[in-house]
Amino acid sequence: MITRARLDLALTAVVLVAQLWPFVFRVNLAGTPWHWWGYVAVAVATLPLLWRRRAPVAALLVSLVATGSYDLAGHAPSQPVWYAGLVAMYTVAAVSGEWQRLAALGLTVGGGFLVGSADTALRSGVLFVAAYAVGRASAAAHERAAWLERERRLEGERAAERERARIARDMHDVLSHAVSLMVVQAEAGPVVLQRDRARAEAAFDAIAEAGRDAMVQLRRMLTVLKEDGEPRAPAPTLDDLPTLAEQASGAGLTMTYTVSGRPLPVSPDVEIAAYRIAQEAVTNIVKHSGARHASLTIGWHDGTLTVEITDDGTRAPRSSSGYGLIGIRERAAACGGTTTIGPRPDGPGFRVSARLPAGLS
């Protein structure tokens, strides 16, 4: 890998050879050797490029002074372009502060008109202004690249934060749902154990099934955190909703599952959101409602997927500001959908309804 020091050393060597070129290939009509001062002036004008990054203004000033002293040589070839000064001006424009680079540009261009002929000063001024412009363009390009890199890093952090929030919501939904089912079934098990052994066995089977299902879904989510390229288990889909309703039934609650309309294809995000919304609503019914009957309905109408969960619970209405209900609203909004949450308008109970976009764009 080429370091900056090596790059500056190579650049200095190239500029030194270019500025010594007239001494080798330009004809000396007088037939005498070129004056030694010409060589010294070229070398002193070029060597400051070695520290141009650490002290750009100083490197430019030394180079300009050496360039101005070149004419003190009694017998030296004319120099068409002083490359060292242009490189130094480029560096000043690229890395120095605003007042430093503007002062250097003004001193360089203005000084040329004070110490030289108008033609030479004009030519030099145009070249130095061009070097300054290239330096500013390079600085702007580097700043833009640095800004894009910062934005890319920040976007990665924001994406990671969104992913963590999504995993937290999913874990809340899965654990809350599973634990609620297990608690309800466990409480009902001893009650029916003496009266109806079959119902008691079904309750304990439901506890085991809820636990197994929770473990499966947690493994699905935790595989997102792995980076070993292992295949991931599929996320829950609409096809899992009948099982969700079946798991909720028991211990005094009967939940039905119905579908209306003609199914349409939906995006994976919408499908997962629909399942999680239904899961959280069912969990609320099991935990809070005291309902005897509940329904989970999927409807397909006018390019919209509707997920509606209702119950006939008679307990006090649940707060619409709870973590789970906020998660329902957030999931629907993230997919471009809307939610209606509150008491049923047609009788006792509670209703959660989400309208999600159906169809693939």
mmCIF file of C-alpha atoms in Angstrom:
data_model
loop_
_atom_site.group_PDB
_atom_site.id
_atom_site.type_symbol
_atom_site.label_atom_id
_atom_site.label_comp_id
_atom_site.label_asym_id
_atom_site.label_seq_id
_atom_site.Cartn_x
_atom_site.Cartn_y
_atom_site.Cartn_z
ATOM 1 C CA MET A 1 0.000 0.000 0.000
ATOM 2 C CA ILE A 2 1.374 3.406 -1.023
ATOM 3 C CA THR A 3 1.571 5.763 1.946
ATOM 4 C CA ARG A 4 1.156 9.504 1.717
ATOM 5 C CA ALA A 5 4.834 10.022 2.495
ATOM 6 C CA ARG A 6 5.878 7.802 -0.402
ATOM 7 C CA LEU A 7 3.400 9.497 -2.692
ATOM 8 C CA ASP A 8 4.756 12.932 -1.774
ATOM 9 C CA LEU A 9 8.321 11.699 -2.273
ATOM 10 C CA ALA A 10 7.469 10.372 -5.729
ATOM 11 C CA LEU A 11 5.627 13.578 -6.633
ATOM 12 C CA THR A 12 8.569 15.704 -5.490
ATOM 13 C CA ALA A 13 10.975 13.634 -7.581
ATOM 14 C CA VAL A 14 8.784 13.941 -10.685
ATOM 15 C CA VAL A 15 8.425 17.718 -10.276
ATOM 16 C CA LEU A 16 12.172 18.098 -9.662
ATOM 17 C CA VAL A 17 12.987 16.187 -12.862
ATOM 18 C CA ALA A 18 10.438 18.241 -14.826
ATOM 19 C CA GLN A 19 11.894 21.549 -13.622
ATOM 20 C CA LEU A 20 15.480 20.445 -14.225
ATOM 21 C CA TRP A 21 14.564 19.269 -17.707
ATOM 22 C CA PRO A 22 15.503 22.597 -19.407
ATOM 23 C CA PHE A 23 18.993 22.360 -17.900
ATOM 24 C CA VAL A 24 19.582 19.084 -19.730
ATOM 25 C CA PHE A 25 17.819 19.492 -23.065
ATOM 26 C CA ARG A 26 17.744 23.228 -23.715
ATOM 27 C CA VAL A 27 20.549 24.510 -25.908
ATOM 28 C CA ASN A 28 22.991 26.873 -24.207
ATOM 29 C CA LEU A 29 23.856 29.343 -26.953
ATOM 30 C CA ALA A 30 26.671 30.858 -24.925
ATOM 31 C CA GLY A 31 28.438 27.529 -24.769
ATOM 32 C CA THR A 32 29.118 27.892 -21.043
ATOM 33 C CA PRO A 33 27.632 25.775 -18.233
ATOM 34 C CA TRP A 34 24.388 26.934 -16.687
ATOM 35 C CA HIS A 35 24.808 28.996 -13.537
ATOM 36 C CA TRP A 36 24.787 26.923 -10.344
ATOM 37 C CA TRP A 37 22.204 29.199 -8.743
ATOM 38 C CA GLY A 38 19.588 27.991 -11.208
ATOM 39 C CA TYR A 39 19.967 24.458 -9.906
ATOM 40 C CA VAL A 40 19.723 25.636 -6.300
ATOM 41 C CA ALA A 41 16.597 27.698 -6.961
ATOM 42 C CA VAL A 42 14.879 24.755 -8.677
ATOM 43 C CA ALA A 43 15.759 22.394 -5.839
ATOM 44 C CA VAL A 44 14.664 24.820 -3.095
ATOM 45 C CA ALA A 45 11.391 25.507 -4.943
ATOM 46 C CA THR A 46 10.646 21.791 -5.244
ATOM 47 C CA LEU A 47 11.744 20.188 -1.964
ATOM 48 C CA PRO A 48 9.006 21.872 0.170
ATOM 49 C CA LEU A 49 6.523 19.532 -1.534
ATOM 50 C CA LEU A 50 7.781 16.865 0.858
ATOM 51 C CA TRP A 51 5.980 18.586 3.762
ATOM 52 C CA ARG A 52 3.153 20.170 1.810
ATOM 53 C CA ARG A 53 0.472 18.301 3.799
ATOM 54 C CA ARG A 54 1.874 19.258 7.227
ATOM 55 C CA ALA A 55 2.591 22.922 6.431
ATOM 56 C CA PRO A 56 0.947 23.793 3.103
ATOM 57 C CA VAL A 57 1.193 27.580 3.387
ATOM 58 C CA ALA A 58 4.853 27.451 4.418
ATOM 59 C CA ALA A 59 5.631 25.079 1.549
ATOM 60 C CA LEU A 60 3.937 27.454 -0.898
ATOM 61 C CA LEU A 61 5.786 30.523 0.417
ATOM 62 C CA VAL A 62 9.199 28.829 0.302
ATOM 63 C CA SER A 63 8.503 27.614 -3.210
ATOM 64 C CA LEU A 64 7.424 31.075 -4.366
ATOM 65 C CA VAL A 65 10.457 32.776 -2.825
ATOM 66 C CA ALA A 66 12.786 30.284 -4.476
ATOM 67 C CA THR A 67 10.976 30.752 -7.772
ATOM 68 C CA GLY A 68 11.315 34.524 -7.502
ATOM 69 C CA SER A 69 15.038 34.209 -6.865
ATOM 70 C CA TYR A 70 15.594 32.137 -9.997
ATOM 71 C CA ASP A 71 16.309 35.245 -12.077
ATOM 72 C CA LEU A 72 19.284 36.046 -9.805
ATOM 73 C CA ALA A 73 21.157 33.346 -11.689
ATOM 74 C CA GLY A 74 23.296 35.049 -14.285
ATOM 75 C CA HIS A 75 22.973 32.327 -16.828
ATOM 76 C CA ALA A 76 20.065 29.833 -16.562
ATOM 77 C CA PRO A 77 17.436 28.420 -18.956
ATOM 78 C CA SER A 78 13.971 29.961 -18.918
ATOM 79 C CA GLN A 79 11.304 28.013 -17.036
ATOM 80 C CA PRO A 80 7.960 27.801 -18.912
ATOM 81 C CA VAL A 81 5.980 26.472 -15.905
ATOM 82 C CA TRP A 82 6.876 26.302 -12.223
ATOM 83 C CA TYR A 83 5.143 23.031 -11.349
ATOM 84 C CA ALA A 84 6.168 23.053 -7.688
ATOM 85 C CA GLY A 85 4.281 26.282 -6.988
ATOM 86 C CA LEU A 86 1.156 24.947 -8.685
ATOM 87 C CA VAL A 87 1.213 21.737 -6.646
ATOM 88 C CA ALA A 88 1.749 23.756 -3.463
ATOM 89 C CA MET A 89 -1.171 26.055 -4.338
ATOM 90 C CA TYR A 90 -3.373 23.021 -4.997
ATOM 91 C CA THR A 91 -2.487 21.661 -1.547
ATOM 92 C CA VAL A 92 -3.203 24.987 0.171
ATOM 93 C CA ALA A 93 -6.617 25.153 -1.505
ATOM 94 C CA ALA A 94 -7.396 21.552 -0.597
ATOM 95 C CA VAL A 95 -6.409 21.409 3.082
ATOM 96 C CA SER A 96 -6.014 24.927 4.506
ATOM 97 C CA GLY A 97 -8.573 27.107 6.228
ATOM 98 C CA GLU A 98 -10.572 29.673 4.297
ATOM 99 C CA TRP A 99 -8.650 32.800 5.284
ATOM 100 C CA GLN A 100 -5.292 31.047 4.809
ATOM 101 C CA ARG A 101 -6.034 29.815 1.321
ATOM 102 C CA LEU A 102 -7.570 33.110 0.182
ATOM 103 C CA ALA A 103 -4.623 35.083 1.557
ATOM 104 C CA ALA A 104 -2.194 32.717 -0.172
ATOM 105 C CA LEU A 105 -4.058 33.048 -3.466
ATOM 106 C CA GLY A 106 -4.156 36.848 -3.251
ATOM 107 C CA LEU A 107 -0.475 37.064 -2.323
ATOM 108 C CA THR A 108 0.551 34.714 -5.116
ATOM 109 C CA VAL A 109 -1.462 36.361 -7.900
ATOM 110 C CA GLY A 110 -0.907 39.926 -6.689
ATOM 111 C CA GLY A 111 2.793 39.374 -6.096
ATOM 112 C CA GLY A 112 3.205 38.176 -9.666
ATOM 113 C CA PHE A 113 2.091 41.555 -11.006
ATOM 114 C CA LEU A 114 4.421 43.372 -8.621
ATOM 115 C CA VAL A 115 7.661 41.545 -9.418
ATOM 116 C CA GLY A 116 7.232 40.421 -13.013
ATOM 117 C CA SER A 117 6.049 41.495 -16.412
ATOM 118 C CA ALA A 118 2.338 41.792 -17.118
ATOM 119 C CA ASP A 119 2.385 38.865 -19.570
ATOM 120 C CA THR A 120 4.213 36.565 -17.173
ATOM 121 C CA ALA A 121 2.044 37.662 -14.255
ATOM 122 C CA LEU A 122 -1.157 37.045 -16.202
ATOM 123 C CA ARG A 123 -0.043 33.599 -17.293
ATOM 124 C CA SER A 124 1.063 32.675 -13.804
ATOM 125 C CA GLY A 125 -2.120 34.105 -12.288
ATOM 126 C CA VAL A 126 -4.329 32.003 -14.539
ATOM 127 C CA LEU A 127 -2.342 28.860 -13.699
ATOM 128 C CA PHE A 128 -2.428 29.505 -9.956
ATOM 129 C CA VAL A 129 -6.170 30.249 -10.004
ATOM 130 C CA ALA A 130 -6.725 27.012 -11.923
ATOM 131 C CA ALA A 131 -4.634 25.073 -9.360
ATOM 132 C CA TYR A 132 -6.630 26.704 -6.572
ATOM 133 C CA ALA A 133 -9.922 25.719 -8.241
ATOM 134 C CA VAL A 134 -8.790 22.116 -8.699
ATOM 135 C CA GLY A 135 -7.749 21.992 -5.052
ATOM 136 C CA ARG A 136 -11.132 23.273 -3.876
ATOM 137 C CA ALA A 137 -12.911 20.776 -6.129
ATOM 138 C CA SER A 138 -10.811 17.955 -4.687
ATOM 139 C CA ALA A 139 -11.580 19.091 -1.133
ATOM 140 C CA ALA A 140 -15.282 19.229 -1.929
ATOM 141 C CA ALA A 141 -15.136 15.721 -3.383
ATOM 142 C CA HIS A 142 -13.396 14.395 -0.261
ATOM 143 C CA GLU A 143 -15.901 16.140 2.007
ATOM 144 C CA ARG A 144 -18.748 14.682 -0.021
ATOM 145 C CA ALA A 145 -17.240 11.205 0.219
ATOM 146 C CA ALA A 146 -16.767 11.593 3.984
ATOM 147 C CA TRP A 147 -20.368 12.812 4.350
ATOM 148 C CA LEU A 148 -21.667 9.856 2.365
ATOM 149 C CA GLU A 149 -19.616 7.484 4.504
ATOM 150 C CA ARG A 150 -21.040 9.041 7.683
ATOM 151 C CA GLU A 151 -24.556 8.792 6.279
ATOM 152 C CA ARG A 152 -23.976 5.163 5.323
ATOM 153 C CA ARG A 153 -22.738 4.402 8.820
ATOM 154 C CA LEU A 154 -25.639 6.267 10.438
ATOM 155 C CA GLU A 155 -28.130 4.515 8.180
ATOM 156 C CA GLY A 156 -26.622 1.204 9.207
ATOM 157 C CA GLU A 157 -27.023 2.161 12.855
ATOM 158 C CA ARG A 158 -30.608 3.281 12.246
ATOM 159 C CA ALA A 159 -31.360 0.024 10.421
ATOM 160 C CA ALA A 160 -29.879 -1.942 13.303
ATOM 161 C CA GLU A 161 -31.983 0.047 15.756
ATOM 162 C CA ARG A 162 -35.126 -0.611 13.721
ATOM 163 C CA GLU A 163 -34.263 -4.299 13.592
ATOM 164 C CA ARG A 164 -33.737 -4.410 17.353
ATOM 165 C CA ALA A 165 -37.082 -2.680 17.885
ATOM 166 C CA ARG A 166 -38.787 -5.148 15.534
ATOM 167 C CA ILE A 167 -37.244 -8.114 17.339
ATOM 168 C CA ALA A 168 -38.299 -6.628 20.692
ATOM 169 C CA ARG A 169 -41.897 -6.283 19.462
ATOM 170 C CA ASP A 170 -41.908 -9.800 18.076
ATOM 171 C CA MET A 171 -40.471 -11.262 21.261
ATOM 172 C CA HIS A 172 -43.058 -9.339 23.284
ATOM 173 C CA ASP A 173 -45.847 -10.700 21.098
ATOM 174 C CA VAL A 174 -44.604 -14.281 21.150
ATOM 175 C CA LEU A 175 -43.819 -14.464 24.854
ATOM 176 C CA SER A 176 -46.913 -12.560 25.943
ATOM 177 C CA HIS A 177 -49.141 -14.775 23.815
ATOM 178 C CA ALA A 178 -47.539 -18.043 24.908
ATOM 179 C CA VAL A 179 -47.332 -17.178 28.594
ATOM 180 C CA SER A 180 -50.923 -15.929 28.642
ATOM 181 C CA LEU A 181 -52.206 -19.139 27.092
ATOM 182 C CA MET A 182 -50.169 -21.262 29.456
ATOM 183 C CA VAL A 183 -51.331 -19.310 32.520
ATOM 184 C CA VAL A 184 -55.002 -19.517 31.539
ATOM 185 C CA GLN A 185 -54.816 -23.213 30.726
ATOM 186 C CA ALA A 186 -52.828 -23.956 33.871
ATOM 187 C CA GLU A 187 -55.379 -22.154 36.025
ATOM 188 C CA ALA A 188 -58.220 -24.040 34.374
ATOM 189 C CA GLY A 189 -56.505 -27.426 34.560
ATOM 190 C CA PRO A 190 -56.972 -28.126 38.298
ATOM 191 C CA VAL A 191 -60.576 -26.900 38.140
ATOM 192 C CA VAL A 192 -61.590 -29.411 35.486
ATOM 193 C CA LEU A 193 -59.238 -32.174 36.598
ATOM 194 C CA GLN A 194 -61.812 -33.783 38.912
ATOM 195 C CA ARG A 195 -64.832 -33.067 36.722
ATOM 196 C CA ASP A 196 -63.618 -33.772 33.202
ATOM 197 C CA ARG A 197 -60.342 -35.565 32.851
ATOM 198 C CA ALA A 198 -60.366 -35.216 29.055
ATOM 199 C CA ARG A 199 -60.670 -31.413 29.278
ATOM 200 C CA ALA A 200 -57.870 -31.334 31.853
ATOM 201 C CA GLU A 201 -55.611 -33.332 29.560
ATOM 202 C CA ALA A 202 -56.509 -30.998 26.700
ATOM 203 C CA ALA A 203 -55.595 -27.993 28.857
ATOM 204 C CA PHE A 204 -52.190 -29.426 29.702
ATOM 205 C CA ASP A 205 -51.660 -30.384 26.062
ATOM 206 C CA ALA A 206 -52.431 -26.773 25.138
ATOM 207 C CA ILE A 207 -49.817 -25.565 27.639
ATOM 208 C CA ALA A 208 -47.190 -27.813 26.085
ATOM 209 C CA GLU A 209 -48.180 -26.791 22.546
ATOM 210 C CA ALA A 210 -48.038 -23.079 23.415
ATOM 211 C CA GLY A 211 -44.575 -23.538 24.911
ATOM 212 C CA ARG A 212 -43.299 -25.435 21.886
ATOM 213 C CA ASP A 213 -44.745 -22.867 19.494
ATOM 214 C CA ALA A 214 -43.117 -20.036 21.464
ATOM 215 C CA MET A 215 -39.741 -21.765 21.301
ATOM 216 C CA VAL A 216 -40.044 -22.266 17.540
ATOM 217 C CA GLN A 217 -40.911 -18.610 16.935
ATOM 218 C CA LEU A 218 -38.155 -17.381 19.238
ATOM 219 C CA ARG A 219 -35.648 -19.482 17.322
ATOM 220 C CA ARG A 220 -36.897 -17.894 14.089
ATOM 221 C CA MET A 221 -36.272 -14.411 15.447
ATOM 222 C CA LEU A 222 -32.914 -15.172 17.022
ATOM 223 C CA THR A 223 -31.555 -16.541 13.742
ATOM 224 C CA VAL A 224 -31.743 -12.957 12.459
ATOM 225 C CA LEU A 225 -28.915 -12.127 14.863
ATOM 226 C CA LYS A 226 -26.660 -14.858 13.473
ATOM 227 C CA GLU A 227 -24.103 -14.069 10.807
ATOM 228 C CA ASP A 228 -22.959 -17.590 9.955
ATOM 229 C CA GLY A 229 -25.132 -17.925 6.854
ATOM 230 C CA GLU A 230 -27.275 -20.711 8.303
ATOM 231 C CA PRO A 231 -30.700 -21.138 6.674
ATOM 232 C CA ARG A 232 -33.495 -19.439 8.570
ATOM 233 C CA ALA A 233 -36.841 -20.922 9.445
ATOM 234 C CA PRO A 234 -39.799 -19.287 7.706
ATOM 235 C CA ALA A 235 -41.614 -16.430 9.424
ATOM 236 C CA PRO A 236 -45.269 -16.879 10.444
ATOM 237 C CA THR A 237 -47.801 -16.421 7.645
ATOM 238 C CA LEU A 238 -51.551 -16.113 7.191
ATOM 239 C CA ASP A 239 -51.715 -19.900 6.979
ATOM 240 C CA ASP A 240 -50.743 -20.026 10.660
ATOM 241 C CA LEU A 241 -53.775 -18.027 11.796
ATOM 242 C CA PRO A 242 -56.128 -21.046 12.134
ATOM 243 C CA THR A 243 -53.600 -22.608 14.517
ATOM 244 C CA LEU A 244 -53.453 -19.360 16.465
ATOM 245 C CA ALA A 245 -57.245 -19.382 16.914
ATOM 246 C CA GLU A 246 -57.213 -23.053 17.835
ATOM 247 C CA GLN A 247 -54.562 -22.543 20.498
ATOM 248 C CA ALA A 248 -56.608 -19.755 22.094
ATOM 249 C CA SER A 249 -59.703 -21.942 22.403
ATOM 250 C CA GLY A 250 -60.112 -23.807 25.648
ATOM 251 C CA ALA A 251 -60.489 -23.136 29.365
ATOM 252 C CA GLY A 252 -63.822 -21.403 28.858
ATOM 253 C CA LEU A 253 -63.014 -19.525 25.636
ATOM 254 C CA THR A 254 -64.148 -20.532 22.187
ATOM 255 C CA MET A 255 -62.500 -18.764 19.261
ATOM 256 C CA THR A 256 -63.659 -19.151 15.676
ATOM 257 C CA TYR A 257 -61.703 -18.474 12.520
ATOM 258 C CA THR A 258 -63.361 -17.361 9.279
ATOM 259 C CA VAL A 259 -62.256 -16.042 5.912
ATOM 260 C CA SER A 260 -64.304 -13.915 3.514
ATOM 261 C CA GLY A 261 -63.538 -12.747 0.014
ATOM 262 C CA ARG A 262 -61.040 -13.971 -2.513
ATOM 263 C CA PRO A 263 -57.450 -14.089 -1.211
ATOM 264 C CA LEU A 264 -54.876 -11.862 -2.883
ATOM 265 C CA PRO A 265 -51.080 -12.055 -2.833
ATOM 266 C CA VAL A 266 -49.475 -9.885 -0.159
ATOM 267 C CA SER A 267 -45.924 -8.847 0.593
ATOM 268 C CA PRO A 268 -43.996 -10.693 3.329
ATOM 269 C CA ASP A 269 -44.077 -7.573 5.537
ATOM 270 C CA VAL A 270 -47.854 -7.364 5.345
ATOM 271 C CA GLU A 271 -48.224 -11.088 6.005
ATOM 272 C CA ILE A 272 -46.039 -10.971 9.113
ATOM 273 C CA ALA A 273 -47.775 -7.806 10.328
ATOM 274 C CA ALA A 274 -51.208 -9.418 9.931
ATOM 275 C CA TYR A 275 -50.133 -12.441 11.973
ATOM 276 C CA ARG A 276 -48.530 -10.365 14.747
ATOM 277 C CA ILE A 277 -51.559 -8.060 14.968
ATOM 278 C CA ALA A 278 -53.864 -11.051 15.333
ATOM 279 C CA GLN A 279 -51.506 -12.651 17.857
ATOM 280 C CA GLU A 280 -51.402 -9.556 20.071
ATOM 281 C CA ALA A 281 -55.182 -9.114 19.906
ATOM 282 C CA VAL A 282 -55.761 -12.767 20.821
ATOM 283 C CA THR A 283 -53.317 -12.408 23.716
ATOM 284 C CA ASN A 284 -55.293 -9.426 25.008
ATOM 285 C CA ILE A 285 -58.500 -11.446 24.882
ATOM 286 C CA VAL A 286 -56.974 -14.316 26.837
ATOM 287 C CA LYS A 287 -55.362 -12.037 29.429
ATOM 288 C CA HIS A 288 -57.897 -9.276 29.941
ATOM 289 C CA SER A 289 -61.345 -9.835 28.514
ATOM 290 C CA GLY A 290 -62.945 -12.657 30.469
ATOM 291 C CA ALA A 291 -64.722 -13.466 27.184
ATOM 292 C CA ARG A 292 -66.581 -16.719 26.449
ATOM 293 C CA HIS A 293 -66.576 -16.301 22.682
ATOM 294 C CA ALA A 294 -64.208 -14.589 20.271
ATOM 295 C CA SER A 295 -63.681 -14.540 16.539
ATOM 296 C CA LEU A 296 -60.746 -14.039 14.204
ATOM 297 C CA THR A 297 -61.850 -12.951 10.741
ATOM 298 C CA ILE A 298 -59.766 -12.418 7.615
ATOM 299 C CA GLY A 299 -61.429 -10.420 4.847
ATOM 300 C CA TRP A 300 -60.341 -9.640 1.289
ATOM 301 C CA HIS A 301 -62.218 -6.701 -0.203
ATOM 302 C CA ASP A 302 -61.289 -3.955 -2.706
ATOM 303 C CA GLY A 303 -57.580 -4.719 -2.659
ATOM 304 C CA THR A 304 -57.465 -4.634 1.127
ATOM 305 C CA LEU A 305 -56.689 -7.305 3.702
ATOM 306 C CA THR A 306 -58.758 -6.845 6.854
ATOM 307 C CA VAL A 307 -57.816 -8.577 10.086
ATOM 308 C CA GLU A 308 -60.569 -8.304 12.708
ATOM 309 C CA ILE A 309 -60.572 -9.822 16.174
ATOM 310 C CA THR A 310 -63.628 -9.448 18.411
ATOM 311 C CA ASP A 311 -64.721 -10.836 21.767
ATOM 312 C CA ASP A 312 -67.739 -10.665 24.078
ATOM 313 C CA GLY A 313 -65.803 -9.910 27.236
ATOM 314 C CA THR A 314 -67.596 -7.987 29.962
ATOM 315 C CA ARG A 315 -64.613 -6.758 31.919
ATOM 316 C CA ALA A 316 -63.537 -3.122 31.874
ATOM 317 C CA PRO A 317 -62.297 -2.062 28.451
ATOM 318 C CA ARG A 318 -58.580 -2.371 27.956
ATOM 319 C CA SER A 319 -56.504 0.776 27.636
ATOM 320 C CA SER A 320 -55.737 1.808 24.096
ATOM 321 C CA SER A 321 -52.304 3.068 25.167
ATOM 322 C CA GLY A 322 -50.761 -0.251 26.242
ATOM 323 C CA TYR A 323 -47.485 -1.492 24.769
ATOM 324 C CA GLY A 324 -49.157 -4.256 22.804
ATOM 325 C CA LEU A 325 -51.844 -2.027 21.273
ATOM 326 C CA ILE A 326 -49.213 0.556 20.366
ATOM 327 C CA GLY A 327 -47.318 -2.251 18.642
ATOM 328 C CA ILE A 328 -50.457 -3.142 16.669
ATOM 329 C CA ARG A 329 -50.764 0.434 15.423
ATOM 330 C CA GLU A 330 -47.072 0.615 14.564
ATOM 331 C CA ARG A 331 -47.134 -2.633 12.613
ATOM 332 C CA ALA A 332 -50.139 -1.553 10.578
ATOM 333 C CA ALA A 333 -48.720 1.920 9.911
ATOM 334 C CA ALA A 334 -45.369 0.479 8.807
ATOM 335 C CA CYS A 335 -47.196 -1.414 6.044
ATOM 336 C CA GLY A 336 -49.317 1.568 4.996
ATOM 337 C CA GLY A 337 -52.380 0.298 6.863
ATOM 338 C CA THR A 338 -54.761 1.628 9.506
ATOM 339 C CA THR A 339 -56.263 0.275 12.717
ATOM 340 C CA THR A 340 -59.492 0.633 14.681
ATOM 341 C CA ILE A 341 -59.258 -0.379 18.323
ATOM 342 C CA GLY A 342 -61.940 -0.044 20.970
ATOM 343 C CA PRO A 343 -65.235 -1.383 22.384
ATOM 344 C CA ARG A 344 -67.542 -3.170 19.985
ATOM 345 C CA PRO A 345 -70.283 -0.880 18.642
ATOM 346 C CA ASP A 346 -72.814 -3.741 18.439
ATOM 347 C CA GLY A 347 -72.648 -5.050 21.988
ATOM 348 C CA PRO A 348 -70.359 -5.894 24.882
ATOM 349 C CA GLY A 349 -66.788 -6.779 24.117
ATOM 350 C CA PHE A 350 -63.764 -5.395 22.355
ATOM 351 C CA ARG A 351 -62.701 -5.158 18.737
ATOM 352 C CA VAL A 352 -59.348 -4.827 16.999
ATOM 353 C CA SER A 353 -59.507 -4.237 13.259
ATOM 354 C CA ALA A 354 -56.573 -3.623 10.908
ATOM 355 C CA ARG A 355 -56.793 -2.750 7.218
ATOM 356 C CA LEU A 356 -53.624 -3.640 5.323
ATOM 357 C CA PRO A 357 -52.785 -3.195 1.636
ATOM 358 C CA ALA A 358 -53.163 -6.381 -0.396
ATOM 359 C CA GLY A 359 -51.639 -7.146 -3.772
ATOM 360 C CA LEU A 360 -47.985 -6.960 -4.838
ATOM 361 C CA SER A 361 -46.644 -3.740 -6.356
#
